[in-house]
Amino acid sequence: MTTTRYSITREDLTALLPDQPRYRIDQVWKGLFDELSSPSEMTNLPKDLRTRLDAELPLALEPVTETVSDRGDTIKFLWSLDGGSRIETVLMLYRDRATVCVSTQAGCAMACDFCATGQAGFTRHLTDGEIVEQVVLASRRARIKGRRVSNVVYMGMGEPLANEEPVWRSLVRLHDDCGLSARHLTVSTVGIVPGIRKLAERPMPVNLAVSLHAANDALRDALVPINKRYPIGDLMSACSDYLDAKGRRLSFEWAMIDQVNDRPSDAVELATLCRSLRLPAHVNLIPLNPTPGYPVRGSSRLKVEAFRDQLESLGVNATIRQNRGTEISAACGQLVAGQPVRITPSRERDS
Ligand code: SAH
């Protein structure tokens, strides 16, 4: 694969422009990652250099469609990659923050039944440049709306810790060059124990979210197949070591499935796991979003709230994840990047 615009390292850039003084390299670097400019917009550079950069540093993501919901506050991007596979990225604008949800793989090999990405299978890993580019392009979109991206969550298509090295390089790039703080970077994993251990050895204290969904092995084996390889005991010990290494509270994601994992006994088991950590884990409850291949329903709002209240009464902090983008299939577990089935009720008018 050729070097793309956001996979380039500073050394590559210097090698690409051997005739340029150092301050020019600095200008290009700052233009790309800090100012989010495309080369043609870098008016502080001579025109021939802009043209050269445009040609030599192509983008890796080709836009296919952009769909908007929540009155313009959720935007889903569908991209086509080198080789033809497709991925999605979601930009969510909240009152107090703007979050980009990035994909780390085209498809996913983890095969969780309730997740549309898992239902579709695995195609390929993304490169660090492809991950960073999702953030840059979504940030440029946010800027049109007068907003600045503050948070990045690795919760799109794919399993980040099955692609740890490029994911790590992208985190470093976002932190060092795009100016995002580690506190605002969150990696979500299905529970790949060696990946959690690897990430724990890395220097930056990024947030770790673990998609738990069940707090006993029998149920988790059924919902999250990788649990057979990395059962809850091993997972919790890796979580505890992550906490020791970083000193940051973990969060557990829990997709609430009607009569499967929303019973009072599930809350008790979950609270026990959360509290087994030195800093009890925070729980993110996600009302199950519909996907084509999973007939089970999500828990009712009332049950989700009762579950949250029960966790709170057991001394565990829990929040109900705001449901964003369900009507454009941009919500948790709905990213599949299939043929662009357009179910957009309203195109945004302000752009
Ligand atoms: N593979 C990683 C990153 C995906 S994050 C992981 O598993 O953590 C996406 C989150 O949405 C995960 O917590 C996932 O379990 C959850 N999810 C998947 N399908 C869902 C669905 N249909 N409804 C609600 N949440 C879902």
Short mmCIF file of C-alpha atoms and ligand atoms in Angstrom, two decimals:
data_model
loop_
_atom_site.label_atom_id
_atom_site.label_comp_id
_atom_site.label_asym_id
_atom_site.label_seq_id
_atom_site.Cartn_x
_atom_site.Cartn_y
_atom_site.Cartn_z
CA MET A 1 0.00 0.00 0.00
CA THR A 2 1.27 3.50 -0.82
CA THR A 3 1.81 6.01 1.95
CA THR A 4 -1.41 7.86 2.55
CA ARG A 5 -1.91 11.31 3.98
CA TYR A 6 -2.39 10.33 7.59
CA SER A 7 -0.22 7.24 7.76
CA ILE A 8 2.90 9.26 7.08
CA THR A 9 5.51 9.66 9.80
CA ARG A 10 7.63 12.75 10.23
CA GLU A 11 10.63 10.81 8.95
CA ASP A 12 8.69 9.75 5.84
CA LEU A 13 7.68 13.34 5.25
CA THR A 14 11.24 14.55 5.58
CA ALA A 15 12.36 11.85 3.14
CA LEU A 16 9.56 12.80 0.75
CA LEU A 17 10.67 16.44 0.74
CA PRO A 18 14.49 16.25 0.88
CA ASP A 19 14.80 19.67 -0.78
CA GLN A 20 12.70 21.43 1.86
CA PRO A 21 14.00 23.20 4.96
CA ARG A 22 12.90 21.97 8.35
CA TYR A 23 10.46 24.78 8.97
CA ARG A 24 8.54 23.72 5.87
CA ILE A 25 8.25 20.18 7.19
CA ASP A 26 6.92 21.67 10.44
CA GLN A 27 4.37 23.71 8.52
CA VAL A 28 3.13 20.70 6.59
CA TRP A 29 2.96 18.59 9.72
CA LYS A 30 1.04 21.20 11.66
CA GLY A 31 -1.22 21.81 8.67
CA LEU A 32 -2.11 18.14 8.37
CA PHE A 33 -2.63 17.14 11.97
CA ASP A 34 -3.23 20.29 13.96
CA GLU A 35 -5.05 22.53 11.51
CA LEU A 36 -6.72 19.59 9.70
CA SER A 37 -5.96 21.23 6.36
CA SER A 38 -5.65 19.50 3.04
CA PRO A 39 -2.45 20.47 1.18
CA SER A 40 -4.37 22.73 -1.20
CA GLU A 41 -5.55 24.75 1.79
CA MET A 42 -2.05 25.30 3.18
CA THR A 43 -1.71 28.79 1.81
CA ASN A 44 1.49 29.35 3.76
CA LEU A 45 3.20 26.92 1.35
CA PRO A 46 4.35 27.67 -2.19
CA LYS A 47 1.81 26.53 -4.75
CA ASP A 48 4.03 23.89 -6.36
CA LEU A 49 4.61 22.27 -2.99
CA ARG A 50 0.87 22.15 -2.33
CA THR A 51 0.29 20.48 -5.68
CA ARG A 52 3.08 18.01 -5.03
CA LEU A 53 1.74 17.08 -1.60
CA ASP A 54 -1.77 16.65 -2.93
CA ALA A 55 -0.48 14.18 -5.50
CA GLU A 56 1.97 12.32 -3.28
CA LEU A 57 -0.17 12.05 -0.17
CA PRO A 58 -3.52 10.69 -1.28
CA LEU A 59 -6.38 10.11 1.11
CA ALA A 60 -7.06 6.50 2.11
CA LEU A 61 -10.82 6.85 2.53
CA GLU A 62 -13.11 7.51 -0.33
CA PRO A 63 -16.47 8.92 0.74
CA VAL A 64 -19.48 6.83 -0.30
CA THR A 65 -22.37 8.30 1.64
CA GLU A 66 -23.01 10.53 4.60
CA THR A 67 -26.26 10.17 6.54
CA VAL A 68 -27.57 12.44 9.22
CA SER A 69 -30.01 12.02 12.09
CA ASP A 70 -30.90 13.42 15.51
CA ARG A 71 -31.56 16.81 13.86
CA GLY A 72 -28.07 16.92 12.46
CA ASP A 73 -26.32 15.90 15.68
CA THR A 74 -25.36 12.40 14.52
CA ILE A 75 -23.58 11.92 11.23
CA LYS A 76 -22.60 8.55 9.84
CA PHE A 77 -19.93 8.32 7.16
CA LEU A 78 -19.57 5.33 4.88
CA TRP A 79 -16.12 5.03 3.30
CA SER A 80 -14.61 2.78 0.72
CA LEU A 81 -11.05 1.58 1.36
CA ASP A 82 -8.16 0.47 -0.78
CA GLY A 83 -9.19 -3.02 -1.92
CA GLY A 84 -12.87 -2.12 -1.98
CA SER A 85 -14.01 -2.96 1.55
CA ARG A 86 -16.19 -0.50 3.39
CA ILE A 87 -16.24 0.92 6.87
CA GLU A 88 -18.28 3.41 8.85
CA THR A 89 -17.47 6.26 11.21
CA VAL A 90 -19.94 8.12 13.41
CA LEU A 91 -19.70 11.73 14.57
CA MET A 92 -21.87 12.61 17.56
CA LEU A 93 -22.37 16.20 18.64
CA TYR A 94 -23.46 16.71 22.22
CA ARG A 95 -23.97 19.92 24.10
CA ASP A 96 -20.71 19.61 26.01
CA ARG A 97 -18.56 17.48 23.70
CA ALA A 98 -18.17 16.09 20.21
CA THR A 99 -17.24 12.45 19.85
CA VAL A 100 -16.00 10.44 16.89
CA CYS A 101 -16.58 6.69 16.91
CA VAL A 102 -13.98 4.98 14.71
CA SER A 103 -13.77 1.58 13.06
CA THR A 104 -10.59 -0.45 13.48
CA GLN A 105 -11.33 -3.32 11.11
CA ALA A 106 -13.49 -3.86 8.05
CA GLY A 107 -15.91 -6.36 9.56
CA CYS A 108 -15.14 -8.27 12.71
CA ALA A 109 -14.13 -11.85 13.52
CA MET A 110 -15.61 -11.94 17.02
CA ALA A 111 -19.03 -13.20 15.85
CA CYS A 112 -21.19 -11.81 18.66
CA ASP A 113 -24.71 -12.75 17.49
CA PHE A 114 -26.39 -9.52 18.52
CA CYS A 115 -23.94 -7.25 16.68
CA ALA A 116 -24.48 -6.48 12.99
CA THR A 117 -20.73 -6.15 12.35
CA GLY A 118 -20.14 -9.59 13.87
CA GLN A 119 -22.95 -11.07 11.80
CA ALA A 120 -21.15 -9.95 8.63
CA GLY A 121 -17.72 -11.49 9.35
CA PHE A 122 -14.17 -10.20 8.99
CA THR A 123 -12.60 -8.61 5.91
CA ARG A 124 -9.36 -6.90 6.94
CA HIS A 125 -7.49 -4.87 9.54
CA LEU A 126 -7.30 -1.09 9.17
CA THR A 127 -3.98 0.72 9.16
CA ASP A 128 -3.16 3.46 11.67
CA GLY A 129 -3.50 6.00 8.86
CA GLU A 130 -7.00 4.79 8.03
CA ILE A 131 -8.03 5.11 11.66
CA VAL A 132 -6.54 8.60 12.08
CA GLU A 133 -8.06 9.73 8.80
CA GLN A 134 -11.55 8.86 10.06
CA VAL A 135 -10.99 11.27 12.95
CA VAL A 136 -9.52 14.01 10.78
CA LEU A 137 -12.30 13.87 8.18
CA ALA A 138 -15.02 13.75 10.84
CA SER A 139 -13.33 16.67 12.61
CA ARG A 140 -13.36 18.66 9.41
CA ARG A 141 -17.09 17.93 9.16
CA ALA A 142 -17.60 19.01 12.78
CA ARG A 143 -15.72 22.22 12.06
CA ILE A 144 -18.24 23.15 9.37
CA LYS A 145 -20.81 23.08 12.15
CA GLY A 146 -18.58 25.20 14.36
CA ARG A 147 -17.61 22.29 16.60
CA ARG A 148 -14.32 20.78 17.69
CA VAL A 149 -13.93 17.05 18.26
CA SER A 150 -13.03 16.42 21.89
CA ASN A 151 -13.35 12.64 22.26
CA VAL A 152 -12.55 9.57 20.21
CA VAL A 153 -14.05 6.18 21.02
CA TYR A 154 -12.78 3.00 19.38
CA MET A 155 -16.26 1.53 19.26
CA GLY A 156 -17.01 1.28 15.57
CA MET A 157 -16.63 -1.77 13.36
CA GLY A 158 -14.05 -4.33 14.42
CA GLU A 159 -12.19 -5.40 17.51
CA PRO A 160 -9.49 -2.85 18.33
CA LEU A 161 -7.37 -5.21 20.41
CA ALA A 162 -7.28 -7.79 17.61
CA ASN A 163 -5.44 -5.04 15.70
CA GLU A 164 -3.48 -3.63 18.61
CA GLU A 165 -0.33 -2.29 16.93
CA PRO A 166 -2.03 0.00 14.35
CA VAL A 167 -4.60 0.99 16.98
CA TRP A 168 -1.80 1.98 19.31
CA ARG A 169 -0.02 3.99 16.62
CA SER A 170 -3.25 5.81 15.84
CA LEU A 171 -3.74 6.65 19.52
CA VAL A 172 -0.24 8.12 19.70
CA ARG A 173 -0.88 10.17 16.59
CA LEU A 174 -4.20 11.52 17.92
CA HIS A 175 -2.58 12.37 21.21
CA ASP A 176 0.77 13.75 20.10
CA ASP A 177 -0.16 15.45 16.85
CA CYS A 178 -3.90 16.11 16.95
CA GLY A 179 -3.82 17.28 20.56
CA LEU A 180 -6.43 14.93 22.07
CA SER A 181 -5.81 14.07 25.69
CA ALA A 182 -5.52 10.44 26.81
CA ARG A 183 -8.54 11.00 29.07
CA HIS A 184 -10.61 11.62 25.98
CA LEU A 185 -9.50 8.49 24.12
CA THR A 186 -11.39 5.25 24.83
CA VAL A 187 -10.63 1.79 23.49
CA SER A 188 -13.47 -0.70 23.71
CA THR A 189 -12.74 -4.43 23.63
CA VAL A 190 -14.75 -7.60 23.58
CA GLY A 191 -12.19 -8.88 26.09
CA ILE A 192 -9.04 -9.95 24.24
CA VAL A 193 -6.86 -10.63 27.26
CA PRO A 194 -3.41 -10.47 25.56
CA GLY A 195 -4.48 -7.20 23.91
CA ILE A 196 -5.48 -5.69 27.26
CA ARG A 197 -2.13 -6.76 28.70
CA LYS A 198 -0.27 -5.25 25.74
CA LEU A 199 -2.18 -1.97 26.04
CA ALA A 200 -1.41 -1.91 29.77
CA GLU A 201 2.33 -1.90 28.94
CA ARG A 202 1.95 1.06 26.60
CA PRO A 203 2.83 4.44 28.08
CA MET A 204 -0.40 6.37 27.61
CA PRO A 205 -3.31 5.98 30.07
CA VAL A 206 -6.20 5.70 27.61
CA ASN A 207 -9.61 4.64 28.90
CA LEU A 208 -10.51 1.01 28.60
CA ALA A 209 -14.09 -0.14 28.09
CA VAL A 210 -14.89 -3.85 28.18
CA SER A 211 -17.97 -5.24 26.46
CA LEU A 212 -19.03 -7.61 29.21
CA HIS A 213 -22.77 -8.24 28.62
CA ALA A 214 -22.79 -11.23 30.98
CA ALA A 215 -21.19 -11.79 34.35
CA ASN A 216 -21.07 -15.59 34.38
CA ASP A 217 -19.23 -17.81 31.92
CA ALA A 218 -22.22 -19.89 30.81
CA LEU A 219 -24.17 -16.84 29.63
CA ARG A 220 -21.12 -14.99 28.33
CA ASP A 221 -20.01 -18.04 26.30
CA ALA A 222 -23.37 -17.87 24.56
CA LEU A 223 -23.38 -14.09 23.93
CA VAL A 224 -19.70 -13.40 23.30
CA PRO A 225 -17.99 -16.46 21.76
CA ILE A 226 -14.44 -15.26 22.54
CA ASN A 227 -15.29 -15.82 26.21
CA LYS A 228 -14.54 -19.50 25.66
CA ARG A 229 -10.93 -18.55 24.98
CA TYR A 230 -10.69 -15.75 27.56
CA PRO A 231 -13.14 -16.54 30.34
CA ILE A 232 -14.31 -14.00 32.90
CA GLY A 233 -11.70 -14.92 35.53
CA ASP A 234 -8.80 -14.24 33.14
CA LEU A 235 -10.53 -11.13 31.80
CA MET A 236 -11.02 -9.67 35.28
CA SER A 237 -7.42 -10.30 36.20
CA ALA A 238 -6.29 -8.44 33.04
CA CYS A 239 -8.71 -5.61 33.92
CA SER A 240 -7.32 -5.40 37.41
CA ASP A 241 -3.76 -5.22 36.06
CA TYR A 242 -4.80 -2.52 33.60
CA LEU A 243 -6.23 -0.53 36.47
CA ASP A 244 -3.03 -0.96 38.46
CA ALA A 245 -0.91 0.15 35.52
CA LYS A 246 -2.98 3.21 34.61
CA GLY A 247 -4.89 4.18 37.73
CA ARG A 248 -7.99 4.82 35.67
CA ARG A 249 -11.42 3.44 36.32
CA LEU A 250 -12.58 0.94 33.68
CA SER A 251 -16.04 0.79 32.25
CA PHE A 252 -18.12 -2.24 31.39
CA GLU A 253 -20.58 -2.13 28.53
CA TRP A 254 -23.77 -4.09 28.90
CA ALA A 255 -26.21 -4.35 25.98
CA MET A 256 -29.56 -4.98 27.65
CA ILE A 257 -31.33 -7.96 26.11
CA ASP A 258 -34.88 -8.73 27.18
CA GLN A 259 -35.03 -11.66 29.60
CA VAL A 260 -31.45 -12.65 28.79
CA ASN A 261 -29.24 -10.42 30.91
CA ASP A 262 -31.65 -7.92 32.48
CA ARG A 263 -32.80 -9.90 35.52
CA PRO A 264 -32.15 -8.80 39.11
CA SER A 265 -29.74 -11.74 39.49
CA ASP A 266 -27.71 -10.40 36.54
CA ALA A 267 -27.39 -7.04 38.27
CA VAL A 268 -26.16 -8.72 41.44
CA GLU A 269 -23.53 -10.75 39.54
CA LEU A 270 -22.44 -7.70 37.57
CA ALA A 271 -22.15 -5.53 40.68
CA THR A 272 -19.99 -8.18 42.31
CA LEU A 273 -17.59 -8.17 39.34
CA CYS A 274 -17.46 -4.36 39.24
CA ARG A 275 -16.67 -4.18 42.92
CA SER A 276 -13.97 -6.81 42.72
CA LEU A 277 -11.79 -4.10 41.15
CA ARG A 278 -9.85 -1.70 43.35
CA LEU A 279 -11.79 1.17 41.75
CA PRO A 280 -15.22 -0.28 40.99
CA ALA A 281 -15.93 -0.34 37.26
CA HIS A 282 -18.49 2.06 35.83
CA VAL A 283 -21.33 0.39 33.91
CA ASN A 284 -22.62 1.66 30.59
CA LEU A 285 -26.03 0.20 29.87
CA ILE A 286 -26.87 0.10 26.17
CA PRO A 287 -30.49 -0.65 25.32
CA LEU A 288 -30.11 -3.37 22.65
CA ASN A 289 -30.31 -1.88 19.18
CA PRO A 290 -32.08 -3.90 16.52
CA THR A 291 -29.97 -5.78 13.98
CA PRO A 292 -31.25 -7.93 11.12
CA GLY A 293 -29.78 -11.24 12.29
CA TYR A 294 -30.81 -11.31 15.95
CA PRO A 295 -34.46 -11.81 16.76
CA VAL A 296 -34.25 -11.04 20.50
CA ARG A 297 -35.65 -7.75 21.77
CA GLY A 298 -34.01 -5.08 23.81
CA SER A 299 -35.10 -4.56 27.42
CA SER A 300 -37.86 -2.03 27.99
CA ARG A 301 -36.92 1.42 29.19
CA LEU A 302 -38.47 0.62 32.54
CA LYS A 303 -36.35 -2.48 32.96
CA VAL A 304 -33.20 -0.66 31.93
CA GLU A 305 -33.88 2.00 34.55
CA ALA A 306 -34.67 -0.57 37.22
CA PHE A 307 -31.41 -2.37 36.39
CA ARG A 308 -29.48 0.87 36.70
CA ASP A 309 -31.15 1.67 40.03
CA GLN A 310 -30.34 -1.77 41.33
CA LEU A 311 -26.68 -1.40 40.35
CA GLU A 312 -26.57 2.01 42.06
CA SER A 313 -28.08 0.54 45.21
CA LEU A 314 -25.34 -2.10 45.12
CA GLY A 315 -22.72 0.66 45.07
CA VAL A 316 -21.94 0.67 41.35
CA ASN A 317 -22.19 3.74 39.13
CA ALA A 318 -24.19 3.11 36.01
CA THR A 319 -25.34 5.25 33.13
CA ILE A 320 -27.75 4.53 30.34
CA ARG A 321 -26.09 5.26 27.03
CA GLN A 322 -27.97 7.85 25.06
CA ASN A 323 -29.21 6.19 21.94
CA ARG A 324 -27.83 7.97 18.93
CA GLY A 325 -28.41 7.29 15.27
CA THR A 326 -30.73 4.28 15.47
CA GLU A 327 -32.82 5.47 12.53
CA ILE A 328 -29.74 5.64 10.31
CA SER A 329 -28.30 2.36 11.67
CA ALA A 330 -25.44 4.24 13.26
CA ALA A 331 -25.99 3.08 16.83
CA CYS A 332 -23.94 0.55 18.84
CA GLY A 333 -23.85 -2.79 17.07
CA GLN A 334 -25.55 -1.56 13.92
CA LEU A 335 -22.50 -0.73 11.80
CA VAL A 336 -22.23 -3.12 8.91
CA ALA A 337 -21.19 -0.94 5.95
CA GLY A 338 -23.31 -2.98 3.62
CA GLN A 339 -24.79 -1.63 0.47
CA PRO A 340 -25.88 1.89 1.20
CA VAL A 341 -29.47 1.19 2.15
CA ARG A 342 -30.67 4.73 2.64
CA ILE A 343 -33.10 5.00 5.46
CA THR A 344 -32.40 8.63 6.17
CA PRO A 345 -35.62 10.35 7.10
CA SER A 346 -34.22 13.83 6.71
CA ARG A 347 -31.15 15.15 4.98
CA GLU A 348 -29.47 17.90 6.82
CA ARG A 349 -30.17 21.27 5.41
CA ASP A 350 -27.53 23.44 7.00
CA SER A 351 -24.53 22.12 5.12
N1 SAH B 1 -15.37 -4.94 19.35
C1 SAH B 1 -15.31 -3.91 20.35
C2 SAH B 1 -15.68 -2.56 19.80
C3 SAH B 1 -17.15 -2.43 19.41
S1 SAH B 1 -17.87 -1.34 20.53
C4 SAH B 1 -16.16 -4.30 21.54
O1 SAH B 1 -16.79 -5.35 21.48
O2 SAH B 1 -16.12 -3.62 22.54
C5 SAH B 1 -19.54 -1.52 20.19
C6 SAH B 1 -20.32 -1.78 21.44
O3 SAH B 1 -21.69 -1.99 21.09
C7 SAH B 1 -19.87 -3.03 22.15
O4 SAH B 1 -20.02 -2.87 23.52
C8 SAH B 1 -20.86 -4.03 21.62
O5 SAH B 1 -20.95 -5.16 22.42
C9 SAH B 1 -22.11 -3.22 21.62
N2 SAH B 1 -23.15 -3.78 20.77
C10 SAH B 1 -23.01 -4.66 19.76
N3 SAH B 1 -24.19 -4.95 19.21
C11 SAH B 1 -25.11 -4.22 19.88
C12 SAH B 1 -26.52 -4.06 19.75
N4 SAH B 1 -27.21 -4.71 18.81
N5 SAH B 1 -27.13 -3.22 20.60
C13 SAH B 1 -26.42 -2.53 21.53
N6 SAH B 1 -25.10 -2.63 21.69
C14 SAH B 1 -24.44 -3.47 20.86
#
